[in-house]
Tab-separated table of C-alpha atoms and ligand atoms in Angstrom:
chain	number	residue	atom	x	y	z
A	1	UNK	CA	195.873	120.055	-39.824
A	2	UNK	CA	197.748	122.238	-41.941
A	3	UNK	CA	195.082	123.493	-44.886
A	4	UNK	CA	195.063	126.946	-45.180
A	5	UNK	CA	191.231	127.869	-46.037
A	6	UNK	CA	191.475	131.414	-46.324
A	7	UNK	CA	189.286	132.770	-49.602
A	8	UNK	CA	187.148	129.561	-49.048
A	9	UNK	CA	183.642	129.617	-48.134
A	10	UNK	CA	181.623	126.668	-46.639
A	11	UNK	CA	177.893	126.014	-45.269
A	12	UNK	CA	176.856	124.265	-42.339
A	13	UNK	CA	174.169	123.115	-41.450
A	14	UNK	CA	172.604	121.364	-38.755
A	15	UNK	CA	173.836	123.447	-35.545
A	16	UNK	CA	170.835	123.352	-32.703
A	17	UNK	CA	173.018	123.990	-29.833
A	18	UNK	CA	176.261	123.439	-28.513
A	19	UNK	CA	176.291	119.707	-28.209
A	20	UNK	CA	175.463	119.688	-32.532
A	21	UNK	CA	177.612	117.518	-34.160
A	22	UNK	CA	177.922	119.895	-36.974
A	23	UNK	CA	179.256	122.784	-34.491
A	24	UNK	CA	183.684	121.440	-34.183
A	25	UNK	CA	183.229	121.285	-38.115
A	26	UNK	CA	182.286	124.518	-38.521
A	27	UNK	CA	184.871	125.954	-35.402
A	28	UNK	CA	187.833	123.526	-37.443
A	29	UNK	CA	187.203	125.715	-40.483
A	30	UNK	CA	187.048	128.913	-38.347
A	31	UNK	CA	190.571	128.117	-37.395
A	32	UNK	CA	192.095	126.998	-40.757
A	33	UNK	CA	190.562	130.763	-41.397
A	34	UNK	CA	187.878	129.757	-43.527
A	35	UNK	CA	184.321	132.090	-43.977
A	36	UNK	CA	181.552	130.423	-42.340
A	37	UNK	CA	177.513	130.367	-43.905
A	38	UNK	CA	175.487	128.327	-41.284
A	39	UNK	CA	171.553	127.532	-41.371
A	40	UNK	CA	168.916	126.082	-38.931
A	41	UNK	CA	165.701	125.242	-38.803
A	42	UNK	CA	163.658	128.705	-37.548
A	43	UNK	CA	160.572	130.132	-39.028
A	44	UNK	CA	160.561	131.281	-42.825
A	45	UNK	CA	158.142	133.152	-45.234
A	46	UNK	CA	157.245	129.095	-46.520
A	47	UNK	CA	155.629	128.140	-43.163
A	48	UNK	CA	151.929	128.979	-43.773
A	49	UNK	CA	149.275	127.754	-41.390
A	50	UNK	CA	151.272	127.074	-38.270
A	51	UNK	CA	149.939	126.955	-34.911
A	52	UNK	CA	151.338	129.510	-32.130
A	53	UNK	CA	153.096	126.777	-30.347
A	54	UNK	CA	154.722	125.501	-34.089
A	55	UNK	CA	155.676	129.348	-34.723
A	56	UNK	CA	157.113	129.471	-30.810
A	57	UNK	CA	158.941	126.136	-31.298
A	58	UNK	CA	160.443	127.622	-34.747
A	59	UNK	CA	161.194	130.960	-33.200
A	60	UNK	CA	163.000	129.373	-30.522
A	61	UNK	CA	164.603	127.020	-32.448
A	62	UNK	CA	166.543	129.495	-34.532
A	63	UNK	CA	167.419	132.019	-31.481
A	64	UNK	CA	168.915	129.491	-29.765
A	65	UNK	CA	170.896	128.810	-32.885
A	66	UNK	CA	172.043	132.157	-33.117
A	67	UNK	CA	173.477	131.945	-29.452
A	68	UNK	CA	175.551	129.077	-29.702
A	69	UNK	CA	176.546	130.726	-33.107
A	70	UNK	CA	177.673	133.975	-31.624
A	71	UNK	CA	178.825	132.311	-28.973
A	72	UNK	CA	180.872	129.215	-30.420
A	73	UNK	CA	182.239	130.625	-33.847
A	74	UNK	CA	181.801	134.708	-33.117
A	75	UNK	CA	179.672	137.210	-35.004
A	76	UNK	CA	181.062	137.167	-37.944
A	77	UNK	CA	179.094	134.000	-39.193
A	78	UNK	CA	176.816	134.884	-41.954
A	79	UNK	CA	173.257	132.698	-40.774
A	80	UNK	CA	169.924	132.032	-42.373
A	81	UNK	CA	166.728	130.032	-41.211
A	82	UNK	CA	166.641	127.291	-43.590
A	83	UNK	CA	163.348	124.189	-43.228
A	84	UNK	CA	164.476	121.590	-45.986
A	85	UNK	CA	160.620	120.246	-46.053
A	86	UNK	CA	159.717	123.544	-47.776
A	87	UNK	CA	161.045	123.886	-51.511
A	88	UNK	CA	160.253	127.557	-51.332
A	89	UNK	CA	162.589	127.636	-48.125
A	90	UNK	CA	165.562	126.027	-50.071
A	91	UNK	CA	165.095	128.097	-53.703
A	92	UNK	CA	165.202	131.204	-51.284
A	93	UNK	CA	168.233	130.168	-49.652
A	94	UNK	CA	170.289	129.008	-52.704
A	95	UNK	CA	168.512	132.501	-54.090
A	96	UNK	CA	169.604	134.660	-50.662
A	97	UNK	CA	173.454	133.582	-50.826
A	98	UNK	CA	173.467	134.284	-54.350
A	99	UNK	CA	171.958	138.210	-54.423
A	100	UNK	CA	174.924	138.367	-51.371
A	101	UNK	CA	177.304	137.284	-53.765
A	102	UNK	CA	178.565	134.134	-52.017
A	103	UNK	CA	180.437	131.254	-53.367
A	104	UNK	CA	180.402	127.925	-51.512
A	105	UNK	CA	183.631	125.776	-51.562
A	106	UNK	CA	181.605	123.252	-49.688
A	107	UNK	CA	178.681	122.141	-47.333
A	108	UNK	CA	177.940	119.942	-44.844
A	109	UNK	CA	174.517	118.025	-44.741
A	110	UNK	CA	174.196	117.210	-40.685
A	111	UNK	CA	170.171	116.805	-40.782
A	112	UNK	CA	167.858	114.685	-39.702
A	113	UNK	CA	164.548	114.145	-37.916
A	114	UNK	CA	162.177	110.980	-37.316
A	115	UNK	CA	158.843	111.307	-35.793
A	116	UNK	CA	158.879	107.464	-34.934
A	117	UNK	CA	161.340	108.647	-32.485
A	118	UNK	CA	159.599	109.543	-29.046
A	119	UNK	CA	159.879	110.134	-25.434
A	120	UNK	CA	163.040	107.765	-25.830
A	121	UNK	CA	160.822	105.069	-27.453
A	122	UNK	CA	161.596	104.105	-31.422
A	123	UNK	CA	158.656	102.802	-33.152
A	124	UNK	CA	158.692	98.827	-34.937
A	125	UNK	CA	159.130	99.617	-38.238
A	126	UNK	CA	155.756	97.757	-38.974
A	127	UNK	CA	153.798	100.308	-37.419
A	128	UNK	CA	154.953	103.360	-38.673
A	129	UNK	CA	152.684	105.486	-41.314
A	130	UNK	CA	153.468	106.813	-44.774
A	131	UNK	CA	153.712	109.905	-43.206
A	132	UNK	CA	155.952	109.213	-40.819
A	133	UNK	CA	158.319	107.000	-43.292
A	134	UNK	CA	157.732	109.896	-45.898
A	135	UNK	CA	158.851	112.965	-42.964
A	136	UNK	CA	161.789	110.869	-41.914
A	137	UNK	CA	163.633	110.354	-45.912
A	138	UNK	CA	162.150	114.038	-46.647
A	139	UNK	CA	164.192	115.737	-44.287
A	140	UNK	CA	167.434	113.283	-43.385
A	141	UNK	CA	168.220	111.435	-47.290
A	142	UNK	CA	166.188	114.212	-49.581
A	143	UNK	CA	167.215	116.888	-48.586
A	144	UNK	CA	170.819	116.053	-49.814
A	145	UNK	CA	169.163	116.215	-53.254
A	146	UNK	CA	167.084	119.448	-52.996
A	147	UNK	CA	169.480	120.963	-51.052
A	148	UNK	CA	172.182	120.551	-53.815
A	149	UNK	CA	170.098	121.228	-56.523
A	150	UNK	CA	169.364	124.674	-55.588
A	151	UNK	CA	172.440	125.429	-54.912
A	152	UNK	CA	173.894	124.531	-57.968
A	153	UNK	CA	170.982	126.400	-59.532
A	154	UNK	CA	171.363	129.672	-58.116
A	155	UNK	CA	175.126	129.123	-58.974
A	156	UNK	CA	176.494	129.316	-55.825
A	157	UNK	CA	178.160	125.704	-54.808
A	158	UNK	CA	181.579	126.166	-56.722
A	159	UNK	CA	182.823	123.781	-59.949
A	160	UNK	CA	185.342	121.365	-57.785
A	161	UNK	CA	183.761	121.628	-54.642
A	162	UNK	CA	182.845	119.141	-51.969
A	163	UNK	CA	179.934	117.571	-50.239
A	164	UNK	CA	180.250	115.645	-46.630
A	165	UNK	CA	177.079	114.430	-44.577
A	166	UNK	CA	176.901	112.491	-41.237
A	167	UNK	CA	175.351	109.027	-41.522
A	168	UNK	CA	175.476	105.943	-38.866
A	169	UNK	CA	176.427	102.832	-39.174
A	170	UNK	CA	172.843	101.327	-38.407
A	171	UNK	CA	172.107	102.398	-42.112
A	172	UNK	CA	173.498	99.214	-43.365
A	173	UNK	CA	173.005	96.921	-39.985
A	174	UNK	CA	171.013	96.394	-37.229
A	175	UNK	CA	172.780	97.683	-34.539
A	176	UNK	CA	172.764	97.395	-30.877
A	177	UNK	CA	169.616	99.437	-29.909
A	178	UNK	CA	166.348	100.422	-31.710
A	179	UNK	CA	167.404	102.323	-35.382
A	180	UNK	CA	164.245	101.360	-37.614
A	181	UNK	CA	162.796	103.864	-39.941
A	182	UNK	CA	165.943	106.351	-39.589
A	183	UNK	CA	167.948	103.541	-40.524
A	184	UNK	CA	165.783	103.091	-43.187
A	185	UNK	CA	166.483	106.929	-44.601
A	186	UNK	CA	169.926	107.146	-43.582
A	187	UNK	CA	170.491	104.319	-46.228
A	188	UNK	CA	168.928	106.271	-48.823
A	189	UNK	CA	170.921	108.918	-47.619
A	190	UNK	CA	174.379	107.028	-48.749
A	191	UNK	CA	172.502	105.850	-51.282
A	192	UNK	CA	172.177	109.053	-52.626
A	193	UNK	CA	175.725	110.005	-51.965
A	194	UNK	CA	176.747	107.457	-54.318
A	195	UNK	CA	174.637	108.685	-56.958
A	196	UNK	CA	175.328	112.369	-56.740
A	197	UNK	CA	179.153	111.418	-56.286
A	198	UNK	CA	178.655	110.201	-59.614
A	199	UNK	CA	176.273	112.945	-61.813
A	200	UNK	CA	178.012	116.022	-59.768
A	201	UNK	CA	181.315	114.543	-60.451
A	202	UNK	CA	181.182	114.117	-64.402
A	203	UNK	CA	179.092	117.492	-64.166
A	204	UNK	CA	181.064	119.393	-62.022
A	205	UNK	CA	183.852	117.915	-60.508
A	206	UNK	CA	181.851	118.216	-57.017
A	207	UNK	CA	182.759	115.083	-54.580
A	208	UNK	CA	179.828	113.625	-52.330
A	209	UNK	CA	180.922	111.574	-49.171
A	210	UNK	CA	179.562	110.404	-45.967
A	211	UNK	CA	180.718	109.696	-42.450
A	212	UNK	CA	179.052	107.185	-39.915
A	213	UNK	CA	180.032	108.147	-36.494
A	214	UNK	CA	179.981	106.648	-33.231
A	215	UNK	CA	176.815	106.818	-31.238
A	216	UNK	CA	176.582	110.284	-29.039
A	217	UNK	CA	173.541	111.412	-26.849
A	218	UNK	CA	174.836	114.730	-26.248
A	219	UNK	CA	172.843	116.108	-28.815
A	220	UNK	CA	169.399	116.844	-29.546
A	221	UNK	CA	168.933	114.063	-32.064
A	222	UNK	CA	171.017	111.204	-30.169
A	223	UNK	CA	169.952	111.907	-26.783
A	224	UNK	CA	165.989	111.246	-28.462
A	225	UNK	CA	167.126	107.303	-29.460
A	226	UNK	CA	165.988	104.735	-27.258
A	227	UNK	CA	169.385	102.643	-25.605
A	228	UNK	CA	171.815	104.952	-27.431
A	229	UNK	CA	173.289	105.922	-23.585
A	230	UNK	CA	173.339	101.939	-23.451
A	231	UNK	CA	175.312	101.866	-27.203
A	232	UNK	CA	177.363	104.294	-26.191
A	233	UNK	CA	179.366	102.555	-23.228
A	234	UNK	CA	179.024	99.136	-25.234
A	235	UNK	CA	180.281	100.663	-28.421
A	236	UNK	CA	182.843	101.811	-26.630
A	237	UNK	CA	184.031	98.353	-25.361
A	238	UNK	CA	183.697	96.990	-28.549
A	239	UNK	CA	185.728	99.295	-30.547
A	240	UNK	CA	189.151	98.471	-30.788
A	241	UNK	CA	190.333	102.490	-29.878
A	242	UNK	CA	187.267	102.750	-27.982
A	243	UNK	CA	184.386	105.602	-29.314
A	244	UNK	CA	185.174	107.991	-31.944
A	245	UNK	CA	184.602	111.875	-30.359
A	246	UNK	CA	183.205	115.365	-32.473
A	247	UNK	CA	186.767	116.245	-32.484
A	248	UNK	CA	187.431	113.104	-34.522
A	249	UNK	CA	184.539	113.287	-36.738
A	250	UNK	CA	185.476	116.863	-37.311
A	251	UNK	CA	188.603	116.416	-38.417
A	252	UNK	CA	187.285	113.896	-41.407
A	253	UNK	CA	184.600	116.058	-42.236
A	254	UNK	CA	187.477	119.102	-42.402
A	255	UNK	CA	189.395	116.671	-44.802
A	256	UNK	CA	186.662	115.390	-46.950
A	257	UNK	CA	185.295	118.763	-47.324
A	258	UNK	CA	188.682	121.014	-47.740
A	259	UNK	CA	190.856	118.321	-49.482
A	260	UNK	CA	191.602	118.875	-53.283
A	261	UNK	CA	191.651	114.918	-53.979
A	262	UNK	CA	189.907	112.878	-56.262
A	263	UNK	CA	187.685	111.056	-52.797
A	264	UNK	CA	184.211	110.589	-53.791
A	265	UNK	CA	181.191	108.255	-53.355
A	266	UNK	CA	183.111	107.342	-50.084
A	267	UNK	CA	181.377	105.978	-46.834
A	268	UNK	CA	183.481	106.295	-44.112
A	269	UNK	CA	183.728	105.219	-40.722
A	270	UNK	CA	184.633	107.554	-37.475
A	271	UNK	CA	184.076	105.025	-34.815
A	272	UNK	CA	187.327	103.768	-33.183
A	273	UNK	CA	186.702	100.639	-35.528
A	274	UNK	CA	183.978	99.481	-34.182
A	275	UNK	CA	182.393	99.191	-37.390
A	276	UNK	CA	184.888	95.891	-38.420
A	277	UNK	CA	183.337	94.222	-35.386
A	278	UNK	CA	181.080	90.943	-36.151
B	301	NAD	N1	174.064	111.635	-32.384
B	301	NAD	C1	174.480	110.509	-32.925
B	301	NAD	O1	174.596	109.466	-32.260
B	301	NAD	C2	174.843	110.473	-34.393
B	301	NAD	C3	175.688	109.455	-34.853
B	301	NAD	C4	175.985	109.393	-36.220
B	301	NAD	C5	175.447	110.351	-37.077
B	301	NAD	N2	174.635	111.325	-36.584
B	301	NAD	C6	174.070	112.284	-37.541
B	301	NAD	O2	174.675	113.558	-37.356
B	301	NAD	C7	173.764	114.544	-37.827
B	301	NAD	C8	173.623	115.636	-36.762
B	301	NAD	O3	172.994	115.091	-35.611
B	301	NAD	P1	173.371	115.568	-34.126
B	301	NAD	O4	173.581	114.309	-33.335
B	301	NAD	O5	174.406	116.622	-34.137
B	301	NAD	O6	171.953	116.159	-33.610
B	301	NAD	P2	171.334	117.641	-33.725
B	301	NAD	O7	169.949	117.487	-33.176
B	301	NAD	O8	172.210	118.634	-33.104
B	301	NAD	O9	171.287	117.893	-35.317
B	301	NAD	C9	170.204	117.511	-36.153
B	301	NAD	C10	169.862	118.732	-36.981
B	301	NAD	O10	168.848	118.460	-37.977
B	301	NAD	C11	168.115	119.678	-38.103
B	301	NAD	N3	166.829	119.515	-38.773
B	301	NAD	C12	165.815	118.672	-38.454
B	301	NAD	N4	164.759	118.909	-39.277
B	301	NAD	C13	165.140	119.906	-40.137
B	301	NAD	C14	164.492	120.589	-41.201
B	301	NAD	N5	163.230	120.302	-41.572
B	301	NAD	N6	165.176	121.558	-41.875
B	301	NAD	C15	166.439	121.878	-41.522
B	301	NAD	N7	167.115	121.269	-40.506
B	301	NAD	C16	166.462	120.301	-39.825
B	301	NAD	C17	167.915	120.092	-36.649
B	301	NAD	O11	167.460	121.439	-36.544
B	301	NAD	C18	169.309	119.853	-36.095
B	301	NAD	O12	170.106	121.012	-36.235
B	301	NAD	C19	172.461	113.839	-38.174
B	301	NAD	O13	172.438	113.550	-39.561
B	301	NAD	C20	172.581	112.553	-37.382
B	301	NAD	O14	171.800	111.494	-37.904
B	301	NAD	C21	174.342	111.433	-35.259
């Protein structure tokens, strides 16, 4: 890929650890020598009445962040604990890059969470609670929203800039092994891509696009979905070029995020085409 990103800024979120999805997006902009902001979910000043083991889990969370950080994309990268159920957590961010004087070109959205999800067990959608429906479209469709409202408000996401998040295709189908209420947010999710490819494109040229991708249990969040080892080798049958890898999703994201076309209020597929199966 021949863009040459140097001058350009771009956030990612979403890294846990080395298997993160969002982690060959944010090495392919390293090497097209773009400037790196990355977040994750650690303890902030917004997190009031936590129990020890919430503060250790939060602690943790973010430390181990910072060594696949150091370790994948160098020292260099400019990080900040960021928990997009807390509004105060998000103002501070948008707030935090601005008083450091940084300009986004870009972000990637690669969140999500479900409490329905288990000990490898998905919950039938009858059963779960308000709370859980509410936790699951708070943090993995909302957040697009809040996310890119305060940046825009503290003026640092650039006029002409672009917008990429990671969706799956069992937003729109049922797919091979339990998806239920995550499905359920991830299509407000690209719902919500839609709209804000439309208001932040008359208001500021921004584009807003989404990727499904393959199913992959290396990571935190696919290896906690009941049968996705199963949908994984019977995707990958299926497909006609067989399943889709980070490298491959990376490479869209790169393009959707660095590319100075008019693409926007896209959903596209990295899959190997497994998507145009019946
Ligand atoms: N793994 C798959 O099979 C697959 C397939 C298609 C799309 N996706 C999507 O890709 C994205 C990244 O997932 P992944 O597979 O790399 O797993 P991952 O566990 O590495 O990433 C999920 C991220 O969401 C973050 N997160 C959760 N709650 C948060 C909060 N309150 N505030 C801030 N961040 C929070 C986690 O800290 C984590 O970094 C997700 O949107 C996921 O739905 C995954």
């Amino acid at each position: 890929m021949d863009y040459n990103l140097n001058g350009k800024t771009f956030l990612i979120t979403g890294i846990t650890d080395k298997a993160s999805l969002a982690l060959p997006v944010a090495k392919h902009i390293l090497s097209l020598g773009g400037r790196l902001v990355c977040t994750a979910l650690g303890l902030t000043d917004h997190h009031d009445n936590l129990s020890d083991k919430a503060k250790e889990y939060l602690t943790k969370t973010y430390n181990d962040f910072k060594v696949a950080v150091n370790e994948e994309l160098g020292s260099s990268v400019i990080t900040y604990p960021l928990d997009v159920t807390l509004d105060g957590s998000i103002t501070d961010f948008g707030k935090a890059l601005h008083k450091d004087g940084i300009q986004l070109d870009g972000y990637l959205h690669s969140i999500a969470m479900d409490k329905t999800i288990r000990a490898g067990v998905v919950k039938p959608l009858i059963e779960v609670t308000r709370e859980e429906f509410m936790g699951a479209m708070d943090v993995s469709a909302y957040s697009l929203i809040s996310l890119s409202r305060a940046l825009l408000e503290s003026s640092v996401l650039k006029k002409g800039s672009s917008i990429a998040a990671f969706s799956y295709l069992g937003a729109e189908k049922i797919v091979v092994h339990p998806y239920k209420n995550i499905g359920v947010a991830k299509a407000a999710l690209e719902r919500i891509v839609f709209e804000l490819a439309f208001e932040l494109g008359k208001s500021h040229q921004i584009r807003v696009n989404a990727i499904r991708f393959s199913p992959y249990t290396a990571s935190k969040a696919g290896g906690a979905i009941q049968g996705l080892g199963e949908a994984v080798a019977y995707c990958n049958e299926a497909s006609p070029l067989g399943n889709a890898l980070p490298n491959d999703l990376a490479l869209e994201a790169v393009y959707l995020l660095c590319h100075a076309g008019r693409i926007t209020g896209e959903i596209r597929h990295v899959d190997g085409g497994y998507h145009i199966r019946g």
